[in-house]
mmCIF file of C-alpha atoms and ligand atoms in Angstrom:
data_model
loop_
_atom_site.group_PDB
_atom_site.id
_atom_site.type_symbol
_atom_site.label_atom_id
_atom_site.label_comp_id
_atom_site.label_asym_id
_atom_site.label_seq_id
_atom_site.Cartn_x
_atom_site.Cartn_y
_atom_site.Cartn_z
ATOM 1 C CA MET A 532 -2.475 -22.189 -13.018
ATOM 2 C CA VAL A 533 0.498 -24.488 -13.012
ATOM 3 C CA GLU A 534 3.628 -24.111 -15.074
ATOM 4 C CA ASP A 535 5.776 -27.219 -15.059
ATOM 5 C CA MET A 536 9.498 -27.109 -15.257
ATOM 6 C CA LYS A 537 11.136 -30.492 -15.338
ATOM 7 C CA GLY A 538 14.832 -30.238 -14.672
ATOM 8 C CA LYS A 539 17.843 -31.897 -13.156
ATOM 9 C CA ILE A 540 19.120 -30.834 -9.775
ATOM 10 C CA ARG A 541 22.021 -28.495 -10.372
ATOM 11 C CA VAL A 542 25.300 -29.149 -8.589
ATOM 12 C CA PHE A 543 28.063 -26.640 -7.991
ATOM 13 C CA CYS A 544 31.439 -27.659 -6.641
ATOM 14 C CA ARG A 545 33.490 -25.279 -4.512
ATOM 15 C CA ILE A 546 37.104 -25.928 -3.586
ATOM 16 C CA ARG A 547 38.196 -24.075 -0.488
ATOM 17 C CA PRO A 548 41.708 -22.677 -0.009
ATOM 18 C CA MET A 549 44.269 -24.875 1.714
ATOM 19 C CA ASN A 550 44.223 -24.149 5.444
ATOM 20 C CA ARG A 551 47.115 -23.859 7.871
ATOM 21 C CA SER A 552 46.817 -27.280 9.423
ATOM 22 C CA GLU A 553 46.726 -28.888 5.999
ATOM 23 C CA ALA A 554 49.769 -26.898 4.937
ATOM 24 C CA ALA A 555 51.517 -27.848 8.196
ATOM 25 C CA GLN A 556 50.902 -31.528 7.450
ATOM 26 C CA GLY A 557 52.696 -30.923 4.199
ATOM 27 C CA GLY A 558 49.688 -32.082 2.263
ATOM 28 C CA ALA A 559 49.952 -31.505 -1.434
ATOM 29 C CA THR A 560 47.113 -29.991 -3.428
ATOM 30 C CA VAL A 561 45.371 -32.845 -5.188
ATOM 31 C CA VAL A 562 42.333 -31.034 -6.579
ATOM 32 C CA ALA A 563 42.547 -28.799 -9.639
ATOM 33 C CA LYS A 564 39.857 -26.879 -11.459
ATOM 34 C CA LEU A 565 40.206 -27.659 -15.185
ATOM 35 C CA ASP A 566 37.571 -25.249 -16.446
ATOM 36 C CA ASP A 567 34.289 -23.763 -15.206
ATOM 37 C CA TYR A 568 32.624 -27.183 -15.380
ATOM 38 C CA SER A 569 35.225 -29.781 -14.456
ATOM 39 C CA ILE A 570 37.805 -30.689 -11.883
ATOM 40 C CA ASN A 571 40.626 -33.142 -11.727
ATOM 41 C CA VAL A 572 41.559 -35.109 -8.602
ATOM 42 C CA ALA A 573 44.931 -36.802 -8.354
ATOM 43 C CA THR A 574 44.646 -40.126 -6.543
ATOM 44 C CA PRO A 575 47.336 -42.758 -5.908
ATOM 45 C CA ARG A 576 45.641 -44.816 -8.621
ATOM 46 C CA GLY A 577 45.635 -42.122 -11.248
ATOM 47 C CA SER A 578 43.650 -38.999 -11.873
ATOM 48 C CA ARG A 579 39.843 -38.736 -11.882
ATOM 49 C CA GLU A 580 37.734 -36.138 -13.561
ATOM 50 C CA PHE A 581 34.353 -34.892 -12.328
ATOM 51 C CA GLN A 582 31.873 -32.659 -14.133
ATOM 52 C CA PHE A 583 29.488 -30.204 -12.496
ATOM 53 C CA ASP A 584 27.188 -27.384 -13.491
ATOM 54 C CA ARG A 585 29.798 -25.003 -12.194
ATOM 55 C CA VAL A 586 33.157 -25.271 -10.494
ATOM 56 C CA PHE A 587 34.529 -22.609 -8.152
ATOM 57 C CA SER A 588 38.216 -22.577 -7.354
ATOM 58 C CA ALA A 589 39.811 -21.544 -4.066
ATOM 59 C CA GLU A 590 40.138 -18.026 -5.466
ATOM 60 C CA ALA A 591 36.406 -17.642 -6.099
ATOM 61 C CA THR A 592 34.770 -14.968 -3.970
ATOM 62 C CA GLN A 593 31.441 -15.043 -2.177
ATOM 63 C CA GLU A 594 30.222 -12.603 -4.872
ATOM 64 C CA ASP A 595 31.222 -15.051 -7.633
ATOM 65 C CA LEU A 596 29.179 -17.784 -6.033
ATOM 66 C CA PHE A 597 26.227 -15.563 -5.376
ATOM 67 C CA HIS A 598 26.270 -14.244 -8.919
ATOM 68 C CA ASP A 599 25.360 -17.700 -10.187
ATOM 69 C CA THR A 600 22.577 -18.312 -7.660
ATOM 70 C CA ASN A 601 20.931 -14.915 -7.849
ATOM 71 C CA ARG A 602 18.474 -15.858 -10.591
ATOM 72 C CA LEU A 603 17.399 -18.963 -8.728
ATOM 73 C CA ILE A 604 16.554 -16.864 -5.688
ATOM 74 C CA GLN A 605 14.579 -14.452 -7.848
ATOM 75 C CA SER A 606 12.349 -17.265 -9.037
ATOM 76 C CA VAL A 607 11.049 -17.664 -5.454
ATOM 77 C CA ILE A 608 9.280 -14.366 -6.019
ATOM 78 C CA ASP A 609 7.727 -15.812 -9.191
ATOM 79 C CA GLY A 610 6.161 -18.574 -7.101
ATOM 80 C CA TYR A 611 8.711 -21.394 -7.288
ATOM 81 C CA ASN A 612 10.087 -23.477 -4.471
ATOM 82 C CA VAL A 613 13.833 -23.236 -4.421
ATOM 83 C CA CYS A 614 16.251 -25.199 -2.287
ATOM 84 C CA ILE A 615 19.955 -24.538 -1.922
ATOM 85 C CA PHE A 616 21.947 -26.897 0.266
ATOM 86 C CA ALA A 617 25.617 -27.301 1.107
ATOM 87 C CA TYR A 618 27.167 -30.726 1.434
ATOM 88 C CA GLY A 619 30.654 -31.803 2.462
ATOM 89 C CA GLN A 620 32.874 -33.001 5.279
ATOM 90 C CA THR A 621 33.382 -30.873 8.395
ATOM 91 C CA GLY A 622 35.708 -27.980 7.650
ATOM 92 C CA SER A 623 35.130 -28.052 3.892
ATOM 93 C CA GLY A 624 33.448 -24.634 3.801
ATOM 94 C CA LYS A 625 29.690 -25.314 4.015
ATOM 95 C CA THR A 626 28.980 -22.678 6.648
ATOM 96 C CA PHE A 627 31.350 -20.237 4.974
ATOM 97 C CA THR A 628 29.412 -20.700 1.736
ATOM 98 C CA MET A 629 25.925 -20.585 3.229
ATOM 99 C CA VAL A 630 26.339 -18.156 6.134
ATOM 100 C CA GLY A 631 29.757 -16.511 5.727
ATOM 101 C CA ASP A 632 32.653 -15.949 8.083
ATOM 102 C CA LYS A 633 32.215 -15.175 11.764
ATOM 103 C CA ASP A 634 32.459 -11.377 11.595
ATOM 104 C CA GLN A 635 30.413 -11.279 8.357
ATOM 105 C CA LYS A 636 33.199 -9.586 6.408
ATOM 106 C CA ASN A 637 32.451 -12.152 3.739
ATOM 107 C CA PRO A 638 28.731 -12.819 3.997
ATOM 108 C CA GLY A 639 27.507 -16.043 2.426
ATOM 109 C CA LEU A 640 24.447 -17.044 0.442
ATOM 110 C CA MET A 641 21.908 -16.684 3.227
ATOM 111 C CA PRO A 642 22.385 -13.001 4.108
ATOM 112 C CA ARG A 643 22.880 -12.166 0.415
ATOM 113 C CA SER A 644 19.650 -13.884 -0.538
ATOM 114 C CA PHE A 645 17.773 -11.864 2.095
ATOM 115 C CA ASN A 646 18.952 -8.704 0.328
ATOM 116 C CA THR A 647 18.074 -10.025 -3.114
ATOM 117 C CA ILE A 648 14.550 -10.941 -2.071
ATOM 118 C CA PHE A 649 13.822 -7.499 -0.686
ATOM 119 C CA ASN A 650 15.570 -5.700 -3.552
ATOM 120 C CA VAL A 651 13.416 -7.499 -6.095
ATOM 121 C CA LEU A 652 10.297 -6.844 -4.026
ATOM 122 C CA GLN A 653 11.209 -3.183 -3.827
ATOM 123 C CA GLU A 654 11.543 -2.970 -7.610
ATOM 124 C CA ASN A 655 8.095 -4.502 -8.044
ATOM 125 C CA SER A 656 6.418 -2.753 -5.152
ATOM 126 C CA PRO A 657 4.121 -0.489 -7.186
ATOM 127 C CA LYS A 658 2.469 -3.499 -8.848
ATOM 128 C CA PHE A 659 2.456 -6.089 -6.059
ATOM 129 C CA TYR A 660 1.604 -6.546 -2.419
ATOM 130 C CA PHE A 661 4.176 -8.759 -0.679
ATOM 131 C CA LYS A 662 4.411 -10.792 2.495
ATOM 132 C CA VAL A 663 7.676 -12.403 3.578
ATOM 133 C CA SER A 664 7.865 -14.833 6.496
ATOM 134 C CA ALA A 665 10.409 -17.327 7.759
ATOM 135 C CA TYR A 666 10.969 -20.351 9.951
ATOM 136 C CA MET A 667 14.366 -21.495 11.138
ATOM 137 C CA LEU A 668 15.075 -24.954 12.445
ATOM 138 C CA GLU A 669 17.918 -27.060 13.672
ATOM 139 C CA LEU A 670 17.905 -30.786 13.214
ATOM 140 C CA TYR A 671 20.122 -32.648 15.610
ATOM 141 C CA ASN A 672 20.042 -36.375 16.162
ATOM 142 C CA ASP A 673 16.759 -36.530 14.262
ATOM 143 C CA ARG A 674 15.160 -33.987 16.599
ATOM 144 C CA LEU A 675 13.813 -30.733 15.230
ATOM 145 C CA GLN A 676 14.370 -27.614 17.279
ATOM 146 C CA ASP A 677 12.637 -24.356 16.542
ATOM 147 C CA LEU A 678 15.363 -21.704 16.500
ATOM 148 C CA LEU A 679 12.899 -18.818 16.554
ATOM 149 C CA VAL A 680 11.736 -19.930 19.986
ATOM 150 C CA SER A 681 14.309 -19.016 22.605
ATOM 151 C CA GLN A 682 15.396 -21.889 24.838
ATOM 152 C CA GLY A 683 16.262 -19.666 27.763
ATOM 153 C CA GLY A 684 14.347 -17.331 30.057
ATOM 154 C CA GLU A 685 10.628 -16.973 29.748
ATOM 155 C CA ALA A 686 10.139 -19.415 26.929
ATOM 156 C CA GLN A 687 11.859 -22.138 28.888
ATOM 157 C CA ALA A 688 9.787 -21.403 31.976
ATOM 158 C CA GLN A 689 6.699 -21.692 29.783
ATOM 159 C CA THR A 690 7.933 -24.934 28.324
ATOM 160 C CA HIS A 691 8.537 -26.402 31.755
ATOM 161 C CA LEU A 692 5.167 -25.221 32.904
ATOM 162 C CA HIS A 693 3.448 -27.043 30.127
ATOM 163 C CA GLY A 694 5.683 -30.073 30.234
ATOM 164 C CA GLN A 695 6.635 -30.209 26.569
ATOM 165 C CA ALA A 696 7.838 -27.735 24.028
ATOM 166 C CA LYS A 697 5.595 -27.246 21.020
ATOM 167 C CA ARG A 698 6.291 -30.053 18.608
ATOM 168 C CA VAL A 699 7.452 -29.217 15.136
ATOM 169 C CA GLU A 700 6.279 -31.639 12.507
ATOM 170 C CA ILE A 701 7.099 -31.827 8.855
ATOM 171 C CA LYS A 702 4.021 -31.950 6.624
ATOM 172 C CA ARG A 703 3.308 -31.513 2.947
ATOM 173 C CA ASN A 704 0.478 -29.593 1.341
ATOM 174 C CA ARG A 705 -1.587 -30.841 -1.591
ATOM 175 C CA LYS A 706 0.990 -29.587 -4.058
ATOM 176 C CA GLY A 707 3.702 -31.540 -2.274
ATOM 177 C CA VAL A 708 5.310 -28.475 -0.739
ATOM 178 C CA VAL A 709 6.872 -29.132 2.651
ATOM 179 C CA PHE A 710 5.982 -26.965 5.618
ATOM 180 C CA ALA A 711 6.951 -27.065 9.286
ATOM 181 C CA GLN A 712 3.782 -27.433 11.323
ATOM 182 C CA GLY A 713 4.073 -25.994 14.807
ATOM 183 C CA ALA A 714 7.199 -23.992 13.990
ATOM 184 C CA GLU A 715 7.239 -20.304 14.776
ATOM 185 C CA THR A 716 6.844 -18.417 11.496
ATOM 186 C CA LYS A 717 7.795 -14.768 11.740
ATOM 187 C CA GLN A 718 7.108 -12.021 9.286
ATOM 188 C CA ALA A 719 9.850 -9.692 8.068
ATOM 189 C CA SER A 720 9.371 -6.424 6.230
ATOM 190 C CA SER A 721 12.995 -5.749 5.301
ATOM 191 C CA ALA A 722 16.257 -7.602 4.697
ATOM 192 C CA GLN A 723 17.481 -6.196 8.019
ATOM 193 C CA GLU A 724 14.513 -7.660 9.876
ATOM 194 C CA LEU A 725 15.039 -11.025 8.227
ATOM 195 C CA TYR A 726 18.726 -10.895 9.103
ATOM 196 C CA ALA A 727 17.854 -10.068 12.717
ATOM 197 C CA LEU A 728 15.646 -13.177 12.837
ATOM 198 C CA PHE A 729 18.503 -15.188 11.404
ATOM 199 C CA GLN A 730 20.922 -13.871 14.035
ATOM 200 C CA GLN A 731 18.432 -14.732 16.735
ATOM 201 C CA ALA A 732 18.205 -18.247 15.294
ATOM 202 C CA CYS A 733 21.988 -18.625 15.197
ATOM 203 C CA ALA A 734 22.224 -17.491 18.815
ATOM 204 C CA ASN A 735 19.670 -20.098 19.840
ATOM 205 C CA ARG A 736 21.581 -22.677 17.869
ATOM 206 C CA HIS A 737 24.714 -21.867 19.788
ATOM 207 C CA ILE A 738 23.064 -22.547 23.147
ATOM 208 C CA SER A 739 22.187 -26.064 22.153
ATOM 209 C CA ALA A 740 25.688 -26.710 20.874
ATOM 210 C CA THR A 741 27.730 -25.593 23.887
ATOM 211 C CA LYS A 742 28.222 -29.074 25.300
ATOM 212 C CA MET A 743 30.560 -30.132 22.575
ATOM 213 C CA ASN A 744 32.049 -28.072 19.840
ATOM 214 C CA VAL A 745 31.608 -30.841 17.320
ATOM 215 C CA GLU A 746 27.860 -30.846 17.856
ATOM 216 C CA SER A 747 27.415 -27.915 15.530
ATOM 217 C CA SER A 748 28.992 -29.915 12.730
ATOM 218 C CA ARG A 749 26.582 -32.749 13.475
ATOM 219 C CA SER A 750 23.450 -30.676 13.209
ATOM 220 C CA HIS A 751 21.653 -29.353 10.176
ATOM 221 C CA LEU A 752 20.505 -25.745 9.897
ATOM 222 C CA ILE A 753 17.299 -25.281 7.914
ATOM 223 C CA VAL A 754 15.993 -21.855 6.957
ATOM 224 C CA GLY A 755 12.664 -21.542 5.147
ATOM 225 C CA ILE A 756 11.590 -18.213 3.655
ATOM 226 C CA MET A 757 8.100 -17.877 2.240
ATOM 227 C CA VAL A 758 7.286 -15.093 -0.199
ATOM 228 C CA GLU A 759 3.673 -14.370 -1.040
ATOM 229 C CA SER A 760 2.896 -11.791 -3.691
ATOM 230 C CA ARG A 761 -0.448 -10.467 -4.831
ATOM 231 C CA ASN A 762 -0.629 -8.858 -8.249
ATOM 232 C CA LEU A 763 -2.556 -5.653 -7.661
ATOM 233 C CA THR A 764 -3.790 -5.540 -11.267
ATOM 234 C CA ASN A 765 -5.296 -9.009 -11.711
ATOM 235 C CA GLY A 766 -5.417 -10.234 -8.091
ATOM 236 C CA ASN A 767 -3.359 -13.384 -8.761
ATOM 237 C CA VAL A 768 -1.399 -14.672 -5.781
ATOM 238 C CA CYS A 769 2.040 -16.328 -6.075
ATOM 239 C CA THR A 770 3.581 -18.275 -3.225
ATOM 240 C CA GLY A 771 7.231 -19.305 -3.352
ATOM 241 C CA LYS A 772 9.526 -20.825 -0.765
ATOM 242 C CA LEU A 773 13.285 -20.580 -0.433
ATOM 243 C CA SER A 774 14.913 -23.347 1.626
ATOM 244 C CA LEU A 775 18.502 -22.844 2.649
ATOM 245 C CA VAL A 776 20.197 -25.789 4.286
ATOM 246 C CA ASP A 777 23.622 -26.029 5.902
ATOM 247 C CA LEU A 778 24.036 -29.767 6.374
ATOM 248 C CA ALA A 779 25.997 -31.561 9.074
ATOM 249 C CA GLY A 780 29.473 -32.809 8.212
ATOM 250 C CA SER A 781 29.248 -35.775 5.872
ATOM 251 C CA GLU A 782 32.363 -37.648 6.996
ATOM 252 C CA ARG A 783 30.780 -40.139 9.376
ATOM 253 C CA ALA A 784 27.860 -40.849 7.104
ATOM 254 C CA ALA A 785 30.262 -41.704 4.330
ATOM 255 C CA LYS A 786 31.992 -44.229 6.529
ATOM 256 C CA THR A 787 28.677 -45.607 7.727
ATOM 257 C CA GLY A 788 27.482 -45.983 4.166
ATOM 258 C CA ALA A 789 30.468 -48.154 3.393
ATOM 259 C CA LYS A 790 29.820 -50.519 6.270
ATOM 260 C CA ASP A 791 26.993 -52.886 7.120
ATOM 261 C CA HIS A 792 23.586 -52.480 8.639
ATOM 262 C CA GLN A 793 24.536 -52.845 12.298
ATOM 263 C CA LEU A 794 26.989 -50.019 12.204
ATOM 264 C CA LYS A 795 24.333 -47.846 10.611
ATOM 265 C CA GLU A 796 21.984 -48.489 13.500
ATOM 266 C CA ALA A 797 24.612 -47.884 16.155
ATOM 267 C CA ASN A 798 25.465 -44.627 14.505
ATOM 268 C CA SER A 799 22.127 -42.928 15.040
ATOM 269 C CA ILE A 800 23.740 -39.513 15.139
ATOM 270 C CA ASN A 801 24.209 -39.730 11.437
ATOM 271 C CA LYS A 802 20.975 -41.464 10.656
ATOM 272 C CA SER A 803 19.697 -38.461 8.773
ATOM 273 C CA LEU A 804 22.685 -38.211 6.453
ATOM 274 C CA SER A 805 22.659 -41.879 5.615
ATOM 275 C CA ALA A 806 18.904 -41.596 4.999
ATOM 276 C CA LEU A 807 19.678 -38.719 2.648
ATOM 277 C CA GLY A 808 22.163 -40.961 0.869
ATOM 278 C CA ASP A 809 19.520 -43.690 0.522
ATOM 279 C CA VAL A 810 17.021 -41.213 -0.923
ATOM 280 C CA ILE A 811 19.586 -39.940 -3.403
ATOM 281 C CA SER A 812 20.519 -43.491 -4.435
ATOM 282 C CA ALA A 813 16.869 -44.436 -4.953
ATOM 283 C CA LEU A 814 16.156 -41.290 -6.959
ATOM 284 C CA SER A 815 19.249 -41.483 -9.121
ATOM 285 C CA ALA A 816 18.572 -45.159 -9.854
ATOM 286 C CA GLU A 817 14.899 -44.234 -10.524
ATOM 287 C CA LEU A 818 13.656 -46.860 -8.094
ATOM 288 C CA PRO A 819 9.875 -46.961 -7.596
ATOM 289 C CA HIS A 820 10.123 -46.494 -3.825
ATOM 290 C CA VAL A 821 12.025 -43.558 -2.365
ATOM 291 C CA PRO A 822 12.500 -43.856 1.418
ATOM 292 C CA TYR A 823 11.772 -40.241 2.367
ATOM 293 C CA ARG A 824 10.109 -41.211 5.621
ATOM 294 C CA ASN A 825 13.229 -42.707 7.178
ATOM 295 C CA SER A 826 14.420 -39.469 8.745
ATOM 296 C CA LYS A 827 13.318 -35.931 9.467
ATOM 297 C CA LEU A 828 15.994 -34.554 7.176
ATOM 298 C CA THR A 829 14.696 -36.439 4.160
ATOM 299 C CA GLN A 830 11.163 -35.349 5.056
ATOM 300 C CA VAL A 831 12.280 -31.727 5.232
ATOM 301 C CA MET A 832 13.995 -32.093 1.859
ATOM 302 C CA GLN A 833 11.311 -34.204 0.179
ATOM 303 C CA ASP A 834 10.108 -31.426 -2.121
ATOM 304 C CA SER A 835 13.684 -30.486 -2.983
ATOM 305 C CA LEU A 836 14.837 -33.947 -4.022
ATOM 306 C CA GLY A 837 12.788 -35.437 -6.814
ATOM 307 C CA GLY A 838 9.900 -33.111 -6.001
ATOM 308 C CA ASN A 839 8.360 -29.752 -6.678
ATOM 309 C CA ALA A 840 11.377 -27.454 -6.403
ATOM 310 C CA LYS A 841 14.317 -25.988 -8.239
ATOM 311 C CA THR A 842 17.252 -27.354 -6.323
ATOM 312 C CA LEU A 843 20.911 -26.491 -6.157
ATOM 313 C CA MET A 844 23.474 -28.538 -4.251
ATOM 314 C CA ILE A 845 26.832 -27.052 -3.427
ATOM 315 C CA VAL A 846 29.455 -29.685 -2.744
ATOM 316 C CA ASN A 847 32.285 -28.206 -0.699
ATOM 317 C CA ILE A 848 35.674 -29.875 -0.798
ATOM 318 C CA SER A 849 39.172 -29.478 0.597
ATOM 319 C CA PRO A 850 42.040 -29.267 -1.914
ATOM 320 C CA SER A 851 44.443 -31.201 0.265
ATOM 321 C CA GLU A 852 45.851 -34.687 -0.030
ATOM 322 C CA CYS A 853 45.066 -35.424 3.623
ATOM 323 C CA ASN A 854 41.335 -35.170 2.870
ATOM 324 C CA LEU A 855 41.480 -37.081 -0.402
ATOM 325 C CA ASP A 856 39.216 -39.963 0.663
ATOM 326 C CA GLU A 857 36.438 -37.707 1.925
ATOM 327 C CA THR A 858 36.782 -35.499 -1.144
ATOM 328 C CA ILE A 859 36.340 -38.417 -3.540
ATOM 329 C CA THR A 860 33.364 -39.700 -1.526
ATOM 330 C CA SER A 861 31.716 -36.257 -1.618
ATOM 331 C CA LEU A 862 32.305 -35.899 -5.361
ATOM 332 C CA ILE A 863 30.800 -39.316 -6.104
ATOM 333 C CA TYR A 864 27.821 -38.448 -3.933
ATOM 334 C CA ALA A 865 27.381 -35.119 -5.723
ATOM 335 C CA THR A 866 27.631 -36.828 -9.102
ATOM 336 C CA ARG A 867 24.694 -39.035 -8.130
ATOM 337 C CA VAL A 868 22.638 -36.013 -7.103
ATOM 338 C CA LYS A 869 23.196 -34.515 -10.574
ATOM 339 C CA ALA A 870 21.168 -37.373 -12.064
ATOM 340 C CA ILE A 871 18.006 -36.541 -10.092
ATOM 341 C CA THR A 872 15.137 -34.892 -11.960
ATOM 342 C CA ASN A 873 12.773 -32.498 -10.214
ATOM 343 C CA ASN A 874 9.471 -31.176 -11.423
ATOM 344 C CA ALA A 875 9.239 -27.570 -10.320
ATOM 345 C CA GLN A 876 5.782 -26.058 -10.509
ATOM 346 C CA ARG A 877 4.975 -22.426 -10.192
ATOM 347 C CA ASN A 878 2.399 -21.785 -7.465
ATOM 348 C CA VAL A 879 -0.043 -19.210 -8.759
ATOM 349 C CA GLU A 880 -3.638 -18.866 -7.714
ATOM 350 C CA SER A 881 -6.267 -16.785 -9.421
ATOM 351 C CA LYS A 882 -7.854 -13.900 -7.577
ATOM 352 C CA GLU A 883 -11.035 -15.965 -7.034
ATOM 353 C CA ILE A 884 -9.254 -18.938 -5.471
ATOM 354 C CA ALA A 885 -7.155 -16.663 -3.279
ATOM 355 C CA GLN A 886 -10.337 -14.918 -2.077
ATOM 356 C CA LEU A 887 -12.074 -18.204 -1.319
ATOM 357 C CA LYS A 888 -9.102 -19.350 0.712
ATOM 358 C CA GLU A 889 -9.269 -16.158 2.722
ATOM 359 C CA VAL A 890 -12.966 -16.753 3.388
ATOM 360 C CA ILE A 891 -12.238 -20.283 4.585
ATOM 361 C CA MET A 892 -9.471 -18.982 6.853
ATOM 362 C CA LYS A 893 -11.885 -16.442 8.343
ATOM 363 C CA LEU A 894 -14.561 -19.058 8.906
ATOM 364 C CA LYS A 895 -12.063 -21.425 10.506
ATOM 365 C CA SER A 896 -10.960 -18.772 12.970
ATOM 366 C CA GLY A 897 -14.553 -18.052 13.876
ATOM 367 C CA GLN A 898 -14.829 -14.700 12.126
ATOM 368 C CA THR A 899 -17.971 -13.710 10.282
ATOM 369 C CA VAL A 900 -17.993 -13.450 6.537
ATOM 370 C CA ASP A 901 -20.148 -10.996 4.633
ATOM 371 C CA GLU A 902 -21.389 -11.347 1.107
ATOM 372 C CA GLY A 903 -18.784 -8.965 -0.262
ATOM 373 C CA ASP A 904 -16.091 -11.470 0.722
ATOM 374 C CA VAL A 905 -17.517 -14.261 -1.405
HETATM 375 P P1 LIG B 2314 32.062 -26.503 7.465
HETATM 376 O O1 LIG B 2314 30.854 -25.667 7.734
HETATM 377 O O2 LIG B 2314 31.958 -27.266 6.193
HETATM 378 O O3 LIG B 2314 32.412 -27.397 8.622
HETATM 379 P P2 LIG B 2314 33.434 -23.976 7.512
HETATM 380 O O4 LIG B 2314 32.572 -23.211 6.571
HETATM 381 O O5 LIG B 2314 33.214 -23.701 8.961
HETATM 382 O O6 LIG B 2314 33.304 -25.543 7.249
HETATM 383 O O7 LIG B 2314 34.935 -23.735 7.084
HETATM 384 C C1 LIG B 2314 36.061 -24.108 7.895
HETATM 385 C C2 LIG B 2314 37.056 -22.937 7.966
HETATM 386 O O8 LIG B 2314 37.563 -22.630 6.664
HETATM 387 C C3 LIG B 2314 36.418 -21.665 8.470
HETATM 388 O O9 LIG B 2314 37.335 -20.988 9.288
HETATM 389 C C4 LIG B 2314 36.122 -20.874 7.205
HETATM 390 O O10 LIG B 2314 36.084 -19.489 7.456
HETATM 391 C C5 LIG B 2314 37.267 -21.286 6.289
HETATM 392 N N1 LIG B 2314 36.852 -21.276 4.867
HETATM 393 C C6 LIG B 2314 36.041 -22.164 4.282
HETATM 394 N N2 LIG B 2314 35.867 -21.903 2.978
HETATM 395 C C7 LIG B 2314 36.607 -20.804 2.711
HETATM 396 C C8 LIG B 2314 36.858 -20.027 1.537
HETATM 397 N N3 LIG B 2314 36.307 -20.339 0.357
HETATM 398 N N4 LIG B 2314 37.667 -18.967 1.650
HETATM 399 C C9 LIG B 2314 38.226 -18.647 2.844
HETATM 400 N N5 LIG B 2314 38.038 -19.349 3.982
HETATM 401 C C10 LIG B 2314 37.239 -20.394 3.933
HETATM 402 MG MG1 LIG B 2315 29.593 -25.767 9.420
#
């Protein structure tokens, strides 16, 4: 059974508060929220207005933001693929929005969504059987690293022993849903367990980013949460996926995009973000060919951009005059994303299909199957 839901990608805009260094530079505030759906940016050449599905001012709390994404997260449990990603220059508030502040006094979308998933599952627990699992990846310089596999200690010894770490590859299933082949997928039975996995992933991320502080703003964090639910009354099985992406800082990509081809090649560190820009341009212009294959990032996000997912982009911006150029670039980029149409399909399988799949799985792993299974 497939339920189609054609829809535009939704785009929220969040303005962060002015920070100390901006205030010290004497930068004026150039961004103003006009109403819940529009902002005004004062530029030297006059003011520009931008419209979004929702605008959050510097005063907006993490709760305010989460309030408007809650329903989207719930639809994962109904069998939809959902992607939420944060875009913006370094320091614009992407990690604050997605993860929260360092001491988690103001948790962001990721930890809040873990709670929502398990709260909804709890409410439905008498009627459904649920399985929640997750993979967590970091993409740096077009290399995927599995954050659920520790880089130190035993795992590293193992890796050295066998020469190469297990390769993670991005694949798509028949319904076009992206999955990370070779990535460690761990099950979680509570929001706390899922959060513990996430903390483990963040710790692993830190190790790889010790060389240079800026590296963390040049890598993308990708969290995939799969929710499988079996209706105990009719046996139907729903499978939904929630992708949460904290993108690398967009500033260099923006500059690259403005320049010629050579610069783009030299600037391989930002290859993935410029590839994302190319995909967004192709989709918003409805070109017949969309260059998803040009980077790992666009492969990871293939189902979320122009594909089978309900997608929300959060564009994070600074309010200050000193970041005006990057802010305008981000807002133009986000405006293009708004024009992209996705076709979200609910993934539901009948009891019979789900049983057959189980039989095939058993056979593949060399187990015997008795007649009762078929
Ligand atoms: P990015 O991930 O885009 O590089 P961060 O999320 O790390 O940016 O934000 C930079 C700094 O600004 C951090 O210290 C963060 O806590 C703070 N910050 C960002 N957004 C907000 C906000 N809405 N309210 C309060 N502080 C914020
Ligand atoms: Mg960040």
